[in-house]
Tab-separated table of C-alpha atoms in Angstrom:
chain	number	residue	atom	x	y	z
G	29	UNK	CA	-28.262	-9.489	-11.344
G	30	UNK	CA	-28.709	-13.098	-12.491
G	31	UNK	CA	-31.025	-15.355	-10.534
G	32	UNK	CA	-29.921	-18.876	-9.611
G	33	UNK	CA	-32.244	-20.292	-12.309
G	34	UNK	CA	-30.484	-18.132	-14.941
G	35	UNK	CA	-26.984	-19.015	-13.790
G	36	UNK	CA	-26.359	-21.863	-16.285
G	37	UNK	CA	-27.204	-19.511	-19.176
G	38	UNK	CA	-24.716	-16.962	-17.811
G	39	UNK	CA	-21.962	-19.458	-17.001
G	40	UNK	CA	-22.495	-21.196	-20.353
G	41	UNK	CA	-22.175	-17.774	-22.044
G	42	UNK	CA	-25.520	-18.145	-23.816
G	43	UNK	CA	-26.354	-14.797	-22.252
G	44	UNK	CA	-23.646	-12.665	-23.782
G	45	UNK	CA	-22.688	-14.691	-26.860
G	46	UNK	CA	-26.198	-15.301	-28.235
G	47	UNK	CA	-28.658	-13.003	-26.449
G	48	UNK	CA	-28.657	-10.205	-23.934
G	49	UNK	CA	-29.779	-10.775	-20.349
G	50	UNK	CA	-33.500	-11.547	-20.063
G	51	UNK	CA	-35.899	-12.754	-17.412
G	52	UNK	CA	-37.569	-16.039	-18.351
G	53	UNK	CA	-41.351	-15.669	-18.194
G	54	UNK	CA	-42.506	-18.920	-19.809
G	55	UNK	CA	-41.446	-22.514	-19.200
G	56	UNK	CA	-40.210	-24.505	-22.187
G	57	UNK	CA	-39.228	-28.161	-22.305
G	58	UNK	CA	-37.205	-29.733	-25.112
G	59	UNK	CA	-37.372	-33.522	-25.356
G	60	UNK	CA	-35.503	-35.833	-27.730
G	61	UNK	CA	-36.730	-39.352	-28.505
G	62	UNK	CA	-39.793	-38.778	-26.282
G	63	UNK	CA	-37.804	-39.350	-23.074
G	64	UNK	CA	-34.547	-37.360	-23.057
G	65	UNK	CA	-35.337	-33.896	-21.680
G	66	UNK	CA	-32.711	-31.194	-22.211
G	67	UNK	CA	-31.231	-29.436	-19.181
G	68	UNK	CA	-28.791	-26.534	-19.309
G	69	UNK	CA	-25.213	-27.636	-19.813
G	70	UNK	CA	-25.800	-31.370	-20.105
G	71	UNK	CA	-23.782	-33.210	-22.733
G	72	UNK	CA	-25.487	-35.250	-25.428
G	73	UNK	CA	-23.925	-37.287	-28.209
G	74	UNK	CA	-24.771	-36.408	-31.829
G	75	UNK	CA	-26.188	-39.922	-32.252
G	76	UNK	CA	-28.853	-39.167	-29.614
G	77	UNK	CA	-30.095	-35.950	-31.248
G	78	UNK	CA	-30.545	-37.052	-34.871
G	79	UNK	CA	-34.342	-36.701	-34.911
G	80	UNK	CA	-36.240	-33.461	-34.396
G	81	UNK	CA	-37.060	-32.866	-30.715
G	82	UNK	CA	-40.412	-31.927	-29.245
G	83	UNK	CA	-40.573	-28.407	-27.844
G	84	UNK	CA	-43.404	-27.713	-25.401
G	85	UNK	CA	-44.523	-24.294	-24.196
G	86	UNK	CA	-45.953	-24.069	-20.677
G	87	UNK	CA	-47.472	-20.836	-19.435
G	88	UNK	CA	-48.804	-19.348	-22.642
G	89	UNK	CA	-52.459	-18.936	-23.519
G	90	UNK	CA	-54.732	-19.436	-26.535
G	91	UNK	CA	-54.011	-15.915	-27.813
G	92	UNK	CA	-50.210	-16.084	-27.665
G	93	UNK	CA	-47.824	-17.363	-30.326
G	94	UNK	CA	-44.134	-18.176	-30.094
G	95	UNK	CA	-41.058	-18.571	-32.284
G	96	UNK	CA	-38.508	-21.269	-31.481
G	97	UNK	CA	-34.909	-21.029	-32.674
G	98	UNK	CA	-32.160	-23.645	-32.303
G	99	UNK	CA	-28.699	-22.258	-32.943
G	100	UNK	CA	-25.022	-23.203	-32.566
G	101	UNK	CA	-22.869	-20.194	-31.602
G	102	UNK	CA	-19.608	-22.194	-31.751
G	103	UNK	CA	-19.064	-22.647	-35.500
G	104	UNK	CA	-16.619	-23.872	-36.697
G	105	UNK	CA	-15.115	-24.379	-33.225
G	106	UNK	CA	-15.506	-22.838	-29.773
G	107	UNK	CA	-11.964	-21.429	-29.663
G	108	UNK	CA	-12.517	-19.391	-32.859
G	109	UNK	CA	-16.258	-19.179	-33.665
G	110	UNK	CA	-15.819	-16.808	-36.593
G	111	UNK	CA	-18.859	-18.233	-38.421
G	112	UNK	CA	-21.119	-17.761	-35.381
G	113	UNK	CA	-24.062	-18.559	-35.453
G	114	UNK	CA	-25.385	-21.555	-37.414
G	115	UNK	CA	-29.153	-21.995	-37.205
G	116	UNK	CA	-30.362	-25.585	-36.923
G	117	UNK	CA	-34.122	-25.182	-36.622
G	118	UNK	CA	-36.855	-22.549	-36.655
G	119	UNK	CA	-40.556	-22.908	-35.909
G	120	UNK	CA	-42.917	-19.922	-35.783
G	121	UNK	CA	-46.564	-19.419	-34.821
G	122	UNK	CA	-46.461	-22.022	-32.043
G	123	UNK	CA	-49.712	-21.631	-30.067
G	124	UNK	CA	-49.086	-20.794	-26.426
G	125	UNK	CA	-50.683	-23.931	-25.021
G	126	UNK	CA	-49.161	-26.576	-27.308
G	127	UNK	CA	-45.866	-27.744	-28.763
G	128	UNK	CA	-43.718	-27.122	-31.836
G	129	UNK	CA	-45.621	-29.671	-33.948
G	130	UNK	CA	-48.511	-27.174	-34.061
G	131	UNK	CA	-46.306	-24.343	-35.331
G	132	UNK	CA	-45.033	-23.445	-38.790
G	133	UNK	CA	-41.626	-25.014	-39.460
G	134	UNK	CA	-39.725	-22.303	-41.322
G	135	UNK	CA	-36.351	-24.083	-41.320
G	136	UNK	CA	-36.350	-27.863	-41.035
G	137	UNK	CA	-34.406	-29.522	-38.240
G	138	UNK	CA	-30.720	-30.072	-38.958
G	139	UNK	CA	-28.999	-32.437	-36.545
G	140	UNK	CA	-25.874	-31.273	-34.685
G	141	UNK	CA	-22.584	-32.279	-36.343
G	142	UNK	CA	-19.813	-30.609	-34.344
G	143	UNK	CA	-16.338	-31.238	-35.807
G	144	UNK	CA	-14.035	-29.337	-33.466
G	145	UNK	CA	-14.442	-29.034	-29.703
G	146	UNK	CA	-17.557	-28.881	-27.538
G	147	UNK	CA	-20.416	-26.910	-29.098
G	148	UNK	CA	-23.407	-25.352	-27.363
G	149	UNK	CA	-26.765	-25.948	-28.996
G	150	UNK	CA	-29.208	-23.319	-27.800
G	151	UNK	CA	-32.998	-23.355	-27.941
G	152	UNK	CA	-34.557	-19.894	-27.615
G	153	UNK	CA	-38.252	-19.143	-27.337
G	154	UNK	CA	-39.592	-15.705	-28.301
G	155	UNK	CA	-43.127	-14.446	-27.777
G	156	UNK	CA	-44.594	-12.997	-30.960
G	157	UNK	CA	-46.738	-9.865	-30.914
G	158	UNK	CA	-49.330	-11.695	-33.005
G	159	UNK	CA	-49.604	-14.642	-35.386
G	160	UNK	CA	-47.418	-14.478	-38.511
G	161	UNK	CA	-45.128	-11.870	-36.961
G	162	UNK	CA	-41.982	-13.461	-38.383
G	163	UNK	CA	-41.437	-12.161	-41.873
G	164	UNK	CA	-37.680	-12.264	-42.479
G	165	UNK	CA	-36.542	-15.827	-43.012
G	166	UNK	CA	-32.756	-16.387	-42.977
G	167	UNK	CA	-31.296	-16.794	-46.470
G	168	UNK	CA	-28.514	-19.002	-45.090
G	169	UNK	CA	-28.061	-21.135	-42.007
G	170	UNK	CA	-24.519	-19.788	-41.552
G	171	UNK	CA	-23.823	-16.330	-40.205
G	172	UNK	CA	-27.162	-16.188	-38.409
G	173	UNK	CA	-27.598	-13.649	-35.617
G	174	UNK	CA	-30.299	-14.328	-33.054
G	175	UNK	CA	-30.148	-10.722	-31.862
G	176	UNK	CA	-30.504	-9.286	-35.383
G	177	UNK	CA	-33.298	-11.719	-36.274
G	178	UNK	CA	-35.248	-10.849	-33.106
G	179	UNK	CA	-34.810	-7.146	-33.807
G	180	UNK	CA	-35.875	-7.393	-37.476
G	181	UNK	CA	-39.010	-9.309	-36.498
G	182	UNK	CA	-39.806	-7.217	-33.400
G	183	UNK	CA	-39.594	-10.228	-31.101
G	184	UNK	CA	-37.739	-8.526	-28.259
G	185	UNK	CA	-35.831	-10.637	-25.758
G	186	UNK	CA	-36.438	-14.383	-25.369
G	187	UNK	CA	-38.975	-15.610	-22.836
G	188	UNK	CA	-37.221	-18.979	-22.328
G	189	UNK	CA	-33.940	-20.681	-23.228
G	190	UNK	CA	-32.145	-23.960	-22.678
G	191	UNK	CA	-28.910	-25.383	-24.096
G	192	UNK	CA	-26.944	-28.598	-24.267
G	193	UNK	CA	-23.323	-29.352	-25.090
G	194	UNK	CA	-22.311	-31.721	-27.844
G	195	UNK	CA	-19.045	-32.866	-29.391
G	196	UNK	CA	-18.010	-35.217	-32.145
G	197	UNK	CA	-18.214	-38.889	-31.248
G	198	UNK	CA	-15.070	-40.889	-31.749
G	199	UNK	CA	-15.175	-44.618	-32.433
G	200	UNK	CA	-14.058	-45.249	-28.832
G	201	UNK	CA	-16.854	-43.082	-27.385
G	202	UNK	CA	-19.527	-44.861	-29.449
G	203	UNK	CA	-18.853	-48.238	-27.810
């Protein structure tokens, strides 16, 4: 049974499309441009998410390490996401008391560029069993599977997740 705090992940189909149900056990904040914190289901324009965000882990300790994944499960479009998923960013070995800048960036940040419809951009945080747990790096950004990646690297279920919605900006919307 989903808790009220998990409801946006269920309603937004992050739980189901990207990962199985999990109970968040760590707090994670994602902030763009040092002042725009991400909240589940909020809409952001591509022009406001061009630079790599800051991901902070709250509730870890000095002995814990985390892997952060940013993925788009709606490629090429939400009505027919046959290329699901596209991975936009991956950072591993993030110490449990710091942020993503202290981790190992395995895949550099790729800004969202949705062409068709409203896309969900999902940040997932996994607790590693130990440092340098992640050994299988995706060969391609397309066709990524968060579930398969977590299984191959023995990461288990996520410990935190947050997502935002984003769609292509038209000239009228940019004004």
